[in-house]
Short mmCIF file of C-alpha atoms in Angstrom, two decimals:
data_model
loop_
_atom_site.label_atom_id
_atom_site.label_comp_id
_atom_site.label_asym_id
_atom_site.label_seq_id
_atom_site.Cartn_x
_atom_site.Cartn_y
_atom_site.Cartn_z
CA UNK R 17 62.69 -37.39 -4.08
CA UNK R 18 63.05 -37.11 -0.71
CA UNK R 19 60.08 -37.74 1.23
CA UNK R 20 59.11 -35.56 5.02
CA UNK R 21 59.83 -38.37 8.03
CA UNK R 22 56.80 -35.68 9.87
CA UNK R 23 54.58 -33.66 9.36
CA UNK R 24 51.83 -32.01 11.03
CA UNK R 25 48.40 -32.05 9.84
CA UNK R 26 45.95 -29.47 8.44
CA UNK R 27 44.27 -26.99 10.60
CA UNK R 28 40.12 -28.37 9.87
CA UNK R 29 38.78 -26.13 8.11
CA UNK R 30 36.26 -23.89 10.09
CA UNK R 31 32.93 -25.22 7.76
CA UNK R 32 31.37 -28.56 9.46
CA UNK R 33 28.03 -29.85 9.66
CA UNK R 34 26.98 -33.36 10.01
CA UNK R 35 27.74 -37.05 9.44
CA UNK R 36 26.13 -39.38 11.30
CA UNK R 37 29.32 -41.96 10.83
CA UNK R 38 29.50 -41.54 14.16
CA UNK R 39 26.06 -42.42 15.15
CA UNK R 40 27.21 -46.18 13.42
CA UNK R 41 30.53 -46.42 14.85
CA UNK R 42 30.05 -44.98 18.17
CA UNK R 43 26.66 -47.61 18.90
CA UNK R 44 27.83 -50.47 16.58
CA UNK R 45 30.45 -50.75 15.56
CA UNK R 46 32.02 -50.30 18.93
CA UNK R 47 29.70 -52.18 21.12
CA UNK R 48 30.30 -54.70 18.67
CA UNK R 49 34.15 -54.75 18.70
CA UNK R 50 33.52 -55.26 22.95
CA UNK R 51 30.37 -57.46 23.00
CA UNK R 52 32.31 -60.16 25.85
CA UNK R 53 32.10 -56.43 28.20
CA UNK R 54 29.27 -54.85 27.09
CA UNK R 55 27.28 -55.37 29.94
CA UNK R 56 29.50 -53.20 32.11
CA UNK R 57 30.32 -50.39 29.76
CA UNK R 58 26.09 -50.19 29.20
CA UNK R 59 25.77 -48.40 31.67
CA UNK R 60 28.48 -45.90 31.33
CA UNK R 61 27.10 -44.88 27.22
CA UNK R 62 23.40 -44.30 28.83
CA UNK R 63 24.91 -42.10 31.25
CA UNK R 64 26.74 -39.71 28.89
CA UNK R 65 23.33 -39.73 27.21
CA UNK R 66 22.25 -36.05 27.98
CA UNK R 67 19.34 -35.60 29.47
CA UNK R 68 16.75 -37.38 27.43
CA UNK R 69 14.35 -34.32 25.48
CA UNK R 70 10.67 -33.84 25.07
CA UNK R 71 11.42 -34.45 21.43
CA UNK R 72 12.82 -37.83 23.15
CA UNK R 73 9.89 -39.33 24.32
CA UNK R 74 8.04 -38.34 21.24
CA UNK R 75 10.48 -40.24 18.69
CA UNK R 76 10.50 -43.26 21.62
CA UNK R 77 6.26 -43.09 20.73
CA UNK R 78 6.81 -43.24 17.39
CA UNK R 79 9.08 -45.85 16.41
CA UNK R 80 8.43 -49.95 16.01
CA UNK R 81 8.54 -52.12 19.02
CA UNK R 82 10.24 -55.05 18.42
CA UNK R 83 11.53 -58.14 19.86
CA UNK R 84 15.32 -59.25 20.82
CA UNK R 85 17.19 -60.66 17.95
CA UNK R 86 14.53 -59.26 15.44
CA UNK R 87 15.27 -57.54 12.04
CA UNK R 88 16.38 -54.16 13.15
CA UNK R 89 15.99 -51.12 10.62
CA UNK R 90 18.10 -48.31 12.79
CA UNK R 91 17.09 -44.02 11.04
CA UNK R 92 20.59 -42.37 11.72
CA UNK R 93 20.48 -38.47 11.63
CA UNK R 94 22.58 -35.99 11.04
CA UNK R 95 21.59 -33.48 12.51
CA UNK R 96 22.69 -30.01 10.83
CA UNK R 97 21.56 -27.54 13.62
CA UNK R 98 24.55 -24.44 12.96
CA UNK R 99 25.18 -22.94 15.83
CA UNK R 100 22.21 -20.93 18.02
CA UNK R 101 20.16 -22.78 16.69
CA UNK R 102 18.33 -25.28 17.94
CA UNK R 103 18.56 -29.27 17.37
CA UNK R 104 15.85 -31.30 15.07
CA UNK R 105 16.11 -28.43 12.90
CA UNK R 106 16.75 -29.15 9.66
CA UNK R 107 18.52 -32.16 9.09
CA UNK R 108 22.09 -33.15 6.80
CA UNK R 109 21.67 -36.16 6.85
CA UNK R 110 19.12 -39.56 6.93
CA UNK R 111 20.02 -42.87 6.95
CA UNK R 112 18.56 -46.31 7.43
CA UNK R 113 20.50 -49.38 8.89
CA UNK R 114 19.08 -52.55 8.43
CA UNK R 115 20.85 -55.20 11.15
CA UNK R 116 19.15 -58.72 10.00
CA UNK R 117 21.23 -61.83 10.79
CA UNK R 118 19.34 -63.55 8.33
CA UNK R 119 19.93 -62.01 5.71
CA UNK R 120 22.88 -61.81 3.43
CA UNK R 121 24.01 -58.68 3.43
CA UNK R 122 23.60 -55.66 5.49
CA UNK R 123 21.33 -52.45 3.83
CA UNK R 124 21.43 -49.14 3.24
CA UNK R 125 19.13 -46.58 2.50
CA UNK R 126 20.04 -43.02 2.02
CA UNK R 127 17.77 -40.30 1.71
CA UNK R 128 17.89 -36.61 -0.33
CA UNK R 129 17.54 -33.94 2.31
CA UNK R 130 15.85 -31.95 -0.41
CA UNK R 131 12.89 -35.30 -1.26
CA UNK R 132 10.75 -33.78 -2.01
CA UNK R 133 7.24 -36.76 -2.84
CA UNK R 134 5.51 -36.33 -5.99
CA UNK R 135 2.11 -34.50 -5.20
CA UNK R 136 3.81 -33.15 -1.91
CA UNK R 137 5.25 -29.95 -1.49
CA UNK R 138 7.32 -30.58 1.65
CA UNK R 139 11.58 -31.48 1.39
CA UNK R 140 11.94 -34.58 3.79
CA UNK R 141 14.52 -32.65 5.71
CA UNK R 142 11.42 -29.68 7.23
CA UNK R 143 9.55 -33.15 8.85
CA UNK R 144 12.28 -32.71 11.32
CA UNK R 145 10.80 -29.41 12.07
CA UNK R 146 8.66 -30.96 15.72
CA UNK R 147 12.28 -33.10 16.32
CA UNK R 148 13.09 -36.77 15.05
CA UNK R 149 8.93 -37.91 16.19
CA UNK R 150 7.77 -36.55 12.23
CA UNK R 151 11.13 -37.64 10.65
CA UNK R 152 10.34 -41.12 11.78
CA UNK R 153 6.45 -41.21 11.27
CA UNK R 154 6.78 -39.41 7.66
CA UNK R 155 9.31 -41.88 7.09
CA UNK R 156 7.27 -45.73 8.17
CA UNK R 157 4.15 -43.49 6.25
CA UNK R 158 5.84 -43.08 2.68
CA UNK R 159 8.52 -46.24 2.81
CA UNK R 160 5.00 -48.34 4.14
CA UNK R 161 2.86 -50.27 1.59
CA UNK R 162 -0.39 -52.31 1.48
CA UNK R 163 -0.29 -55.00 3.41
CA UNK R 164 3.25 -54.27 4.93
CA UNK R 165 4.30 -51.51 6.74
CA UNK R 166 7.09 -50.38 7.48
CA UNK R 167 8.86 -50.42 11.00
CA UNK R 168 11.21 -48.15 12.14
CA UNK R 169 12.96 -49.68 15.09
CA UNK R 170 15.99 -46.81 16.51
CA UNK R 171 16.79 -43.34 16.36
CA UNK R 172 20.65 -41.70 17.24
CA UNK R 173 20.64 -38.25 15.84
CA UNK R 174 24.40 -36.79 15.78
CA UNK R 175 24.52 -32.56 15.93
CA UNK R 176 27.84 -31.89 13.46
CA UNK R 177 30.05 -31.06 17.41
CA UNK R 178 30.36 -34.69 17.44
CA UNK R 179 31.57 -35.96 13.67
CA UNK R 180 34.95 -34.38 14.11
CA UNK R 181 35.28 -35.85 17.53
CA UNK R 182 34.50 -39.39 16.78
CA UNK R 183 37.31 -40.13 13.79
CA UNK R 184 39.54 -37.63 15.63
CA UNK R 185 39.57 -40.59 19.07
CA UNK R 186 38.89 -42.97 16.23
CA UNK R 187 42.12 -42.37 15.40
CA UNK R 188 40.49 -41.10 11.38
CA UNK R 189 39.68 -43.64 9.30
CA UNK R 190 41.71 -43.79 5.85
CA UNK R 191 39.43 -43.80 2.64
CA UNK R 192 39.17 -44.19 -1.02
CA UNK R 193 39.04 -40.15 -3.20
CA UNK R 194 38.25 -40.18 -5.81
CA UNK R 195 39.30 -37.43 -7.73
CA UNK R 196 41.01 -33.75 -6.38
CA UNK R 197 38.32 -31.73 -4.11
CA UNK R 198 38.52 -28.27 -4.11
CA UNK R 199 37.29 -24.62 -2.47
CA UNK R 200 38.70 -21.32 -1.41
CA UNK R 201 35.60 -20.53 -0.12
CA UNK R 202 35.84 -17.68 -2.78
CA UNK R 203 32.20 -16.40 -3.95
CA UNK R 204 30.10 -19.01 -6.14
CA UNK R 205 31.39 -18.37 -10.12
CA UNK R 206 27.81 -17.26 -11.20
CA UNK R 207 27.36 -14.39 -8.83
CA UNK R 208 25.62 -15.29 -5.13
CA UNK R 209 26.68 -13.44 -2.24
CA UNK R 210 26.79 -16.97 -0.40
CA UNK R 211 30.68 -18.63 -0.25
CA UNK R 212 31.18 -22.48 -0.70
CA UNK R 213 32.59 -23.98 2.43
CA UNK R 214 36.36 -24.25 2.04
CA UNK R 215 37.22 -27.54 1.28
CA UNK R 216 40.98 -28.81 -0.07
CA UNK R 217 41.17 -32.91 0.07
CA UNK R 218 43.89 -34.46 -3.13
CA UNK R 219 42.65 -37.80 -4.64
CA UNK R 220 43.58 -40.79 -3.42
CA UNK R 221 43.50 -43.66 -0.73
CA UNK R 222 45.10 -41.49 2.05
CA UNK R 223 44.49 -41.39 6.57
CA UNK R 224 41.66 -37.98 6.06
CA UNK R 225 41.14 -37.12 9.89
CA UNK R 226 38.54 -34.97 12.18
CA UNK R 227 37.64 -31.88 9.64
CA UNK R 228 38.50 -32.38 6.44
CA UNK R 229 36.73 -36.16 6.45
CA UNK R 230 33.25 -33.85 6.43
CA UNK R 231 34.09 -31.30 4.81
CA UNK R 232 34.53 -34.29 2.51
CA UNK R 233 31.32 -36.44 2.90
CA UNK R 234 29.60 -33.46 3.27
CA UNK R 235 31.32 -32.12 0.02
CA UNK R 236 26.87 -31.31 -2.64
CA UNK R 237 28.10 -28.75 -5.18
CA UNK R 238 29.21 -30.24 -8.84
CA UNK R 239 26.99 -32.46 -8.31
CA UNK R 240 24.24 -33.49 -6.79
CA UNK R 241 22.72 -35.00 -3.86
CA UNK R 242 22.28 -38.17 -4.82
CA UNK R 243 26.76 -38.21 -5.36
CA UNK R 244 26.70 -37.62 -1.68
CA UNK R 245 24.75 -39.87 -0.69
CA UNK R 246 27.08 -42.19 -2.26
CA UNK R 247 29.96 -40.36 -1.49
CA UNK R 248 28.96 -40.83 2.56
CA UNK R 249 27.36 -44.66 1.98
CA UNK R 250 31.15 -45.30 1.16
CA UNK R 251 32.77 -43.58 3.67
CA UNK R 252 31.08 -45.58 5.92
CA UNK R 253 31.79 -47.80 5.21
CA UNK R 254 35.18 -47.54 4.98
CA UNK R 255 35.86 -46.46 9.07
CA UNK R 256 32.69 -49.75 9.51
CA UNK R 257 34.84 -51.93 8.25
CA UNK R 258 38.63 -49.60 10.04
CA UNK R 259 37.30 -49.97 14.03
CA UNK R 260 37.40 -52.76 14.68
CA UNK R 261 41.43 -52.14 14.97
CA UNK R 262 41.54 -48.81 16.52
CA UNK R 263 42.71 -48.78 20.39
CA UNK R 264 39.88 -46.36 21.24
CA UNK R 265 37.19 -49.55 21.53
CA UNK R 266 39.63 -50.50 24.73
CA UNK R 267 39.05 -46.57 25.93
CA UNK R 268 34.81 -46.73 26.32
CA UNK R 269 34.73 -44.31 28.79
CA UNK R 270 37.19 -41.54 26.14
CA UNK R 271 34.17 -42.60 23.89
CA UNK R 272 31.22 -42.15 26.19
CA UNK R 273 32.26 -38.40 27.68
CA UNK R 274 34.57 -37.16 24.02
CA UNK R 275 31.01 -38.31 21.68
CA UNK R 276 28.03 -39.09 23.26
CA UNK R 277 26.75 -35.52 25.01
CA UNK R 278 26.02 -34.67 20.98
CA UNK R 279 23.84 -37.94 20.74
CA UNK R 280 20.33 -38.39 21.34
CA UNK R 281 19.17 -42.24 21.42
CA UNK R 282 15.95 -43.74 22.75
CA UNK R 283 18.66 -46.17 22.85
CA UNK R 284 18.78 -44.85 25.98
CA UNK R 285 18.77 -48.50 29.58
CA UNK R 286 21.55 -51.52 29.34
CA UNK R 287 18.53 -54.08 28.40
CA UNK R 288 18.46 -51.65 24.65
CA UNK R 289 22.36 -51.42 24.18
CA UNK R 290 22.78 -54.72 24.01
CA UNK R 291 19.97 -56.43 22.54
CA UNK R 292 21.19 -54.49 20.21
CA UNK R 293 24.98 -54.93 20.07
CA UNK R 294 23.78 -58.60 19.89
CA UNK R 295 21.88 -58.11 16.79
CA UNK R 296 24.50 -56.20 15.27
CA UNK R 297 27.14 -59.21 16.01
CA UNK R 298 25.41 -61.36 13.71
CA UNK R 299 26.25 -59.11 10.58
CA UNK R 300 29.24 -56.99 11.38
CA UNK R 301 31.46 -59.78 9.09
CA UNK R 302 28.02 -58.87 6.33
CA UNK R 303 28.66 -57.08 2.97
CA UNK R 304 26.76 -53.74 2.63
CA UNK R 305 24.32 -53.03 0.56
CA UNK R 306 23.32 -49.45 -0.48
CA UNK R 307 19.27 -49.02 -1.87
CA UNK R 308 19.35 -46.66 -4.51
CA UNK R 309 16.26 -44.61 -4.72
CA UNK R 310 15.29 -43.34 -7.95
CA UNK R 311 14.45 -40.12 -8.33
CA UNK R 312 14.43 -37.23 -10.39
CA UNK R 313 15.11 -33.25 -11.23
CA UNK R 314 12.03 -31.21 -10.31
CA UNK R 315 11.14 -29.31 -13.07
CA UNK R 316 9.05 -27.12 -10.48
CA UNK R 317 12.12 -26.23 -8.45
CA UNK R 318 15.98 -27.33 -9.52
CA UNK R 319 17.29 -27.62 -5.67
CA UNK R 320 15.07 -31.22 -4.57
CA UNK R 321 14.48 -33.75 -5.83
CA UNK R 322 11.00 -35.91 -6.99
CA UNK R 323 10.01 -38.91 -5.93
CA UNK R 324 6.92 -41.70 -6.78
CA UNK R 325 5.10 -43.82 -4.47
CA UNK R 326 6.11 -46.62 -7.14
CA UNK R 327 10.11 -45.53 -6.46
CA UNK R 328 9.42 -45.54 -2.77
CA UNK R 329 7.68 -48.95 -2.42
CA UNK R 330 10.27 -50.23 -4.43
CA UNK R 331 13.35 -49.03 -2.31
CA UNK R 332 11.36 -50.68 0.98
CA UNK R 333 11.42 -53.30 -0.78
CA UNK R 334 15.00 -54.75 -1.45
CA UNK R 335 15.79 -52.38 1.38
CA UNK R 336 14.15 -55.20 4.07
CA UNK R 337 14.37 -58.47 1.65
CA UNK R 338 17.73 -57.26 -0.17
CA UNK R 339 18.32 -59.49 -2.88
CA UNK R 340 21.59 -61.96 -2.03
CA UNK R 341 25.24 -60.58 -2.32
CA UNK R 342 27.11 -62.76 -5.16
CA UNK R 343 27.97 -66.39 -4.71
CA UNK R 344 31.73 -66.15 -2.68
CA UNK R 345 33.86 -68.54 -5.20
CA UNK R 346 34.31 -71.63 -3.82
CA UNK R 347 37.19 -71.44 -1.47
CA UNK R 348 36.61 -67.17 -0.70
CA UNK R 349 34.57 -66.37 2.11
CA UNK R 350 33.13 -63.13 3.20
CA UNK R 351 36.08 -61.66 6.31
CA UNK R 352 34.89 -60.65 9.43
CA UNK R 353 36.17 -57.78 11.84
CA UNK R 354 37.48 -60.03 14.28
CA UNK R 355 39.18 -62.29 11.37
CA UNK R 356 41.44 -58.89 10.70
CA UNK R 357 44.05 -58.09 12.60
CA UNK R 358 45.73 -62.18 12.50
CA UNK R 359 44.91 -62.80 8.32
CA UNK R 360 46.54 -59.27 7.96
CA UNK R 361 49.76 -60.11 8.25
CA UNK R 362 48.38 -63.88 5.60
CA UNK R 363 48.27 -64.22 3.05
CA UNK R 364 44.64 -64.66 1.34
CA UNK R 365 44.71 -68.30 -1.20
CA UNK R 366 41.58 -68.37 -2.64
CA UNK R 367 40.24 -70.55 -5.26
CA UNK R 368 39.73 -68.06 -8.29
CA UNK R 369 36.78 -68.69 -11.30
CA UNK R 370 38.33 -67.76 -14.23
CA UNK R 371 36.54 -64.87 -16.55
CA UNK R 372 35.71 -65.69 -19.56
CA UNK R 373 37.53 -62.58 -21.56
CA UNK R 374 35.60 -60.25 -23.49
CA UNK R 375 35.42 -56.16 -23.86
CA UNK R 376 32.35 -54.03 -24.57
CA UNK R 377 32.22 -51.55 -26.83
CA UNK R 378 32.00 -49.20 -24.54
CA UNK R 379 36.17 -49.42 -23.90
CA UNK R 380 38.81 -48.46 -26.43
CA UNK R 381 42.22 -48.37 -26.82
CA UNK R 382 43.79 -45.91 -25.12
CA UNK R 383 47.03 -46.86 -23.72
CA UNK R 384 48.78 -43.47 -25.10
CA UNK R 385 46.81 -40.97 -23.45
CA UNK R 386 47.98 -42.60 -19.77
CA UNK R 387 50.90 -42.70 -20.17
CA UNK R 388 51.03 -39.32 -21.31
CA UNK R 389 49.61 -38.65 -18.69
CA UNK R 390 52.02 -40.83 -16.39
CA UNK R 391 54.40 -38.29 -16.99
CA UNK R 392 52.60 -34.99 -17.37
CA UNK R 393 51.27 -35.87 -13.59
CA UNK R 394 55.37 -37.02 -12.70
CA UNK R 395 53.70 -40.11 -10.89
CA UNK R 396 56.92 -42.02 -11.33
CA UNK R 397 59.04 -39.73 -9.96
CA UNK R 398 56.60 -40.18 -6.50
CA UNK R 399 55.71 -43.34 -6.17
CA UNK R 400 58.58 -45.97 -5.34
CA UNK R 401 56.72 -48.96 -7.53
CA UNK R 402 56.23 -50.23 -10.43
CA UNK R 403 53.21 -47.91 -11.99
CA UNK R 404 50.26 -49.58 -14.06
CA UNK R 405 47.55 -48.08 -16.02
CA UNK R 406 44.78 -50.16 -18.34
CA UNK R 407 44.50 -50.41 -21.92
CA UNK R 408 41.15 -49.42 -21.82
CA UNK R 409 39.04 -46.83 -21.69
CA UNK R 410 36.10 -45.66 -21.58
CA UNK R 411 34.90 -44.59 -24.95
CA UNK R 412 34.36 -40.07 -24.08
CA UNK R 413 35.89 -40.62 -20.58
CA UNK R 414 38.70 -37.87 -19.92
CA UNK R 415 42.76 -38.37 -18.11
CA UNK R 416 43.33 -36.01 -15.62
CA UNK R 417 46.24 -34.65 -15.03
CA UNK R 418 45.59 -31.55 -12.16
CA UNK R 419 43.55 -34.85 -9.98
CA UNK R 420 46.10 -37.20 -10.57
CA UNK R 421 49.33 -37.40 -8.65
CA UNK R 422 52.13 -40.14 -6.71
CA UNK R 423 52.55 -38.45 -3.35
CA UNK R 424 53.07 -39.84 -0.02
CA UNK R 425 50.42 -42.35 2.48
CA UNK R 426 50.60 -41.43 6.63
CA UNK R 427 49.93 -43.81 9.46
CA UNK R 428 48.70 -43.95 12.55
CA UNK R 429 51.16 -42.72 13.61
CA UNK R 430 51.48 -39.92 11.90
CA UNK R 431 54.81 -40.57 9.68
CA UNK R 432 55.10 -41.86 5.88
CA UNK R 433 56.04 -45.74 5.08
CA UNK R 434 53.74 -45.66 1.81
CA UNK R 435 54.09 -43.91 -1.30
CA UNK R 436 50.93 -43.64 -3.84
CA UNK R 437 49.12 -43.19 -7.79
CA UNK R 438 46.51 -42.13 -7.98
CA UNK R 439 44.85 -41.99 -11.57
CA UNK R 440 41.60 -39.71 -12.16
CA UNK R 441 39.69 -40.65 -14.78
CA UNK R 442 36.63 -38.49 -15.30
CA UNK R 443 33.72 -40.43 -17.05
CA UNK R 444 31.22 -38.49 -19.70
CA UNK R 445 27.90 -37.11 -18.02
CA UNK R 446 25.62 -38.71 -20.72
CA UNK R 447 27.48 -42.32 -18.83
CA UNK R 448 27.03 -41.19 -14.49
CA UNK R 449 25.99 -37.93 -14.95
CA UNK R 450 28.39 -34.64 -14.10
CA UNK R 451 30.91 -36.17 -11.03
CA UNK R 452 31.08 -38.77 -11.93
CA UNK R 453 35.00 -40.67 -12.09
CA UNK R 454 36.61 -43.86 -12.16
CA UNK R 455 40.50 -44.21 -11.31
CA UNK R 456 43.29 -46.38 -10.79
CA UNK R 457 45.54 -46.82 -7.37
CA UNK R 458 48.36 -47.68 -6.07
CA UNK R 459 50.19 -47.95 -3.37
CA UNK R 460 53.36 -49.07 -2.14
CA UNK R 461 51.69 -50.84 1.00
CA UNK R 462 50.99 -54.24 0.92
CA UNK R 463 47.84 -55.01 3.50
CA UNK R 464 45.70 -51.21 3.47
CA UNK R 465 42.39 -51.13 5.47
CA UNK R 466 40.14 -51.53 2.12
CA UNK R 467 41.89 -54.95 1.40
CA UNK R 468 39.12 -56.64 4.35
CA UNK R 469 36.30 -55.60 1.39
CA UNK R 470 37.86 -57.45 -0.40
CA UNK R 471 34.99 -61.14 -0.03
CA UNK R 472 35.70 -62.71 -3.91
CA UNK R 473 38.35 -63.30 -6.16
CA UNK R 474 38.70 -64.36 -9.72
CA UNK R 475 41.64 -64.17 -12.79
CA UNK R 476 41.57 -62.18 -15.25
CA UNK R 477 44.43 -61.38 -17.64
CA UNK R 478 46.82 -64.19 -16.22
CA UNK R 479 46.36 -62.28 -12.42
CA UNK R 480 44.07 -62.54 -9.13
CA UNK R 481 42.36 -59.97 -7.99
CA UNK R 482 40.21 -60.41 -4.95
CA UNK R 483 36.59 -58.04 -6.09
CA UNK R 484 34.06 -55.96 -3.51
CA UNK R 485 31.25 -55.50 -4.26
CA UNK R 486 28.25 -52.92 -3.49
CA UNK R 487 25.49 -55.16 -3.21
CA UNK R 488 25.98 -56.46 -7.64
CA UNK R 489 27.58 -54.04 -9.05
CA UNK R 490 31.76 -53.73 -8.44
CA UNK R 491 32.44 -51.00 -6.26
CA UNK R 492 36.97 -51.93 -6.50
CA UNK R 493 38.87 -54.72 -8.05
CA UNK R 494 42.21 -55.55 -6.30
CA UNK R 495 45.01 -57.52 -7.53
CA UNK R 496 49.69 -57.24 -6.05
CA UNK R 497 53.03 -56.73 -7.12
CA UNK R 498 56.15 -56.95 -6.39
CA UNK R 499 54.93 -56.18 -2.84
CA UNK R 500 52.85 -53.76 -3.57
CA UNK R 501 48.06 -53.03 -3.42
CA UNK R 502 46.88 -52.13 -6.07
CA UNK R 503 43.14 -51.22 -6.80
CA UNK R 504 41.14 -49.99 -10.34
CA UNK R 505 38.50 -48.47 -9.10
CA UNK R 506 34.44 -47.61 -9.40
CA UNK R 507 32.98 -44.64 -9.62
CA UNK R 508 30.49 -43.42 -6.53
CA UNK R 509 27.10 -44.55 -7.85
CA UNK R 510 29.20 -46.87 -9.76
CA UNK R 511 28.70 -46.13 -12.80
CA UNK R 512 30.62 -48.63 -15.23
CA UNK R 513 29.22 -52.00 -15.56
CA UNK R 514 30.39 -55.32 -13.84
CA UNK R 515 31.90 -56.44 -17.44
CA UNK R 516 33.91 -52.87 -17.77
CA UNK R 517 35.43 -53.25 -14.55
CA UNK R 518 36.40 -56.30 -15.71
CA UNK R 519 37.72 -55.25 -18.33
CA UNK R 520 39.83 -52.38 -17.70
CA UNK R 521 41.43 -54.61 -14.45
CA UNK R 522 42.23 -57.17 -17.01
CA UNK R 523 44.10 -54.74 -19.05
CA UNK R 524 45.95 -53.30 -17.35
CA UNK R 525 50.42 -52.79 -17.73
CA UNK R 526 52.78 -52.15 -16.49
CA UNK R 527 54.41 -48.43 -17.58
CA UNK R 528 57.08 -47.96 -15.67
CA UNK R 529 59.23 -48.39 -12.15
CA UNK R 530 59.13 -45.17 -10.52
CA UNK R 531 61.98 -43.09 -8.05
#
């Protein structure tokens, strides 16, 4: 099979609404990366912001005060205003980020836009109707507990228009897509007149640009808000890890002019910019811990979710006092963004611990199904390297041949120097709820950016695996063979336990060489 040498990017889809990744990457990632010169650039960034409105002033008054260098909580808002509507009419995304140099992790709490607090009939995103101040005040009230307030110190609100521009300005990001996301914009099968948003993003580790990225993180059909929040958080983690190598860090004027006109924030002075950036520098190399808010289906309205005051209090406590990150093996440490450029070409020597070989009863031997999947999807015919498949599979899970594939991976230069394959496995709803898939990824790329997110190592079945954690959950287990890189990916909501992830990784075997 011949590989294309040049491909034009697929035209962007029309359905594009807000996500706040742009806000985080612009205000924190870029600022931290260029901290040595940020004082000169702070004026440029501030001047590029749109004129302060009455809503901005009200929001600033609603925020808690904070001393420079102290822990800070930032509220990131995806402003879902449609064409012709005023800003701040609704919120598509709400994410809280905690910057604390003394914590071992950077905690992140995503709140469902359709959340209804028990005893209240109003959705959370309705609080934005009167501007950011209403949302800030409501969150500070909902997440406060007796004797402990929940202060929000800064906010960044991003109009949807900024997202695609921000992703493209950074040269796009590599993302680990768990399964195929497709809809051709036809009306819903169950009836109704409003079609779902069009999307066509295949499974596998790949370079995603503006509107494709936006379609992916906004997708919410066939799963739910909690799954979508996990998808957004994982994308945010991947993007954050790639900021340091973007050429945009040397073109701050372009960044400011392209993106900041779509941003509303209280950080409107060079002094405030510097305060946030200095704190961001202290946390840029730390793992991210995604805090999950416990919710239940609303029996009165299936389109909304319920959260009890106890669930909100538990989430607030975990967010403000995050659990310790998993202990690093002797010789292993978190990789900082500044390490990436110098370390990627040098293999890391880790002294990995050896995990005891014990397979959970939730897994069963099913190598034949994996082999058949490889044959049905012609993965071996589309992949240059060795194809690996686990001998084990989760009981009741199904290999999905229509989502699995062999393919080419695009470089930043637009060429296709690497090949990849993705095996997609659908978990039973009883295990994880709808829309949860784990998978096996292979690529001939020896040092993909995803490797920079690994912070630990372990010996399993005679191989050394590098581990990426999401809080205490194993998110991915990486291994390298024959110059290529491979990994087992957990589902979006980390439905597989750490023991199950280790057992799957320990069981991988080569089922044949590719083309």
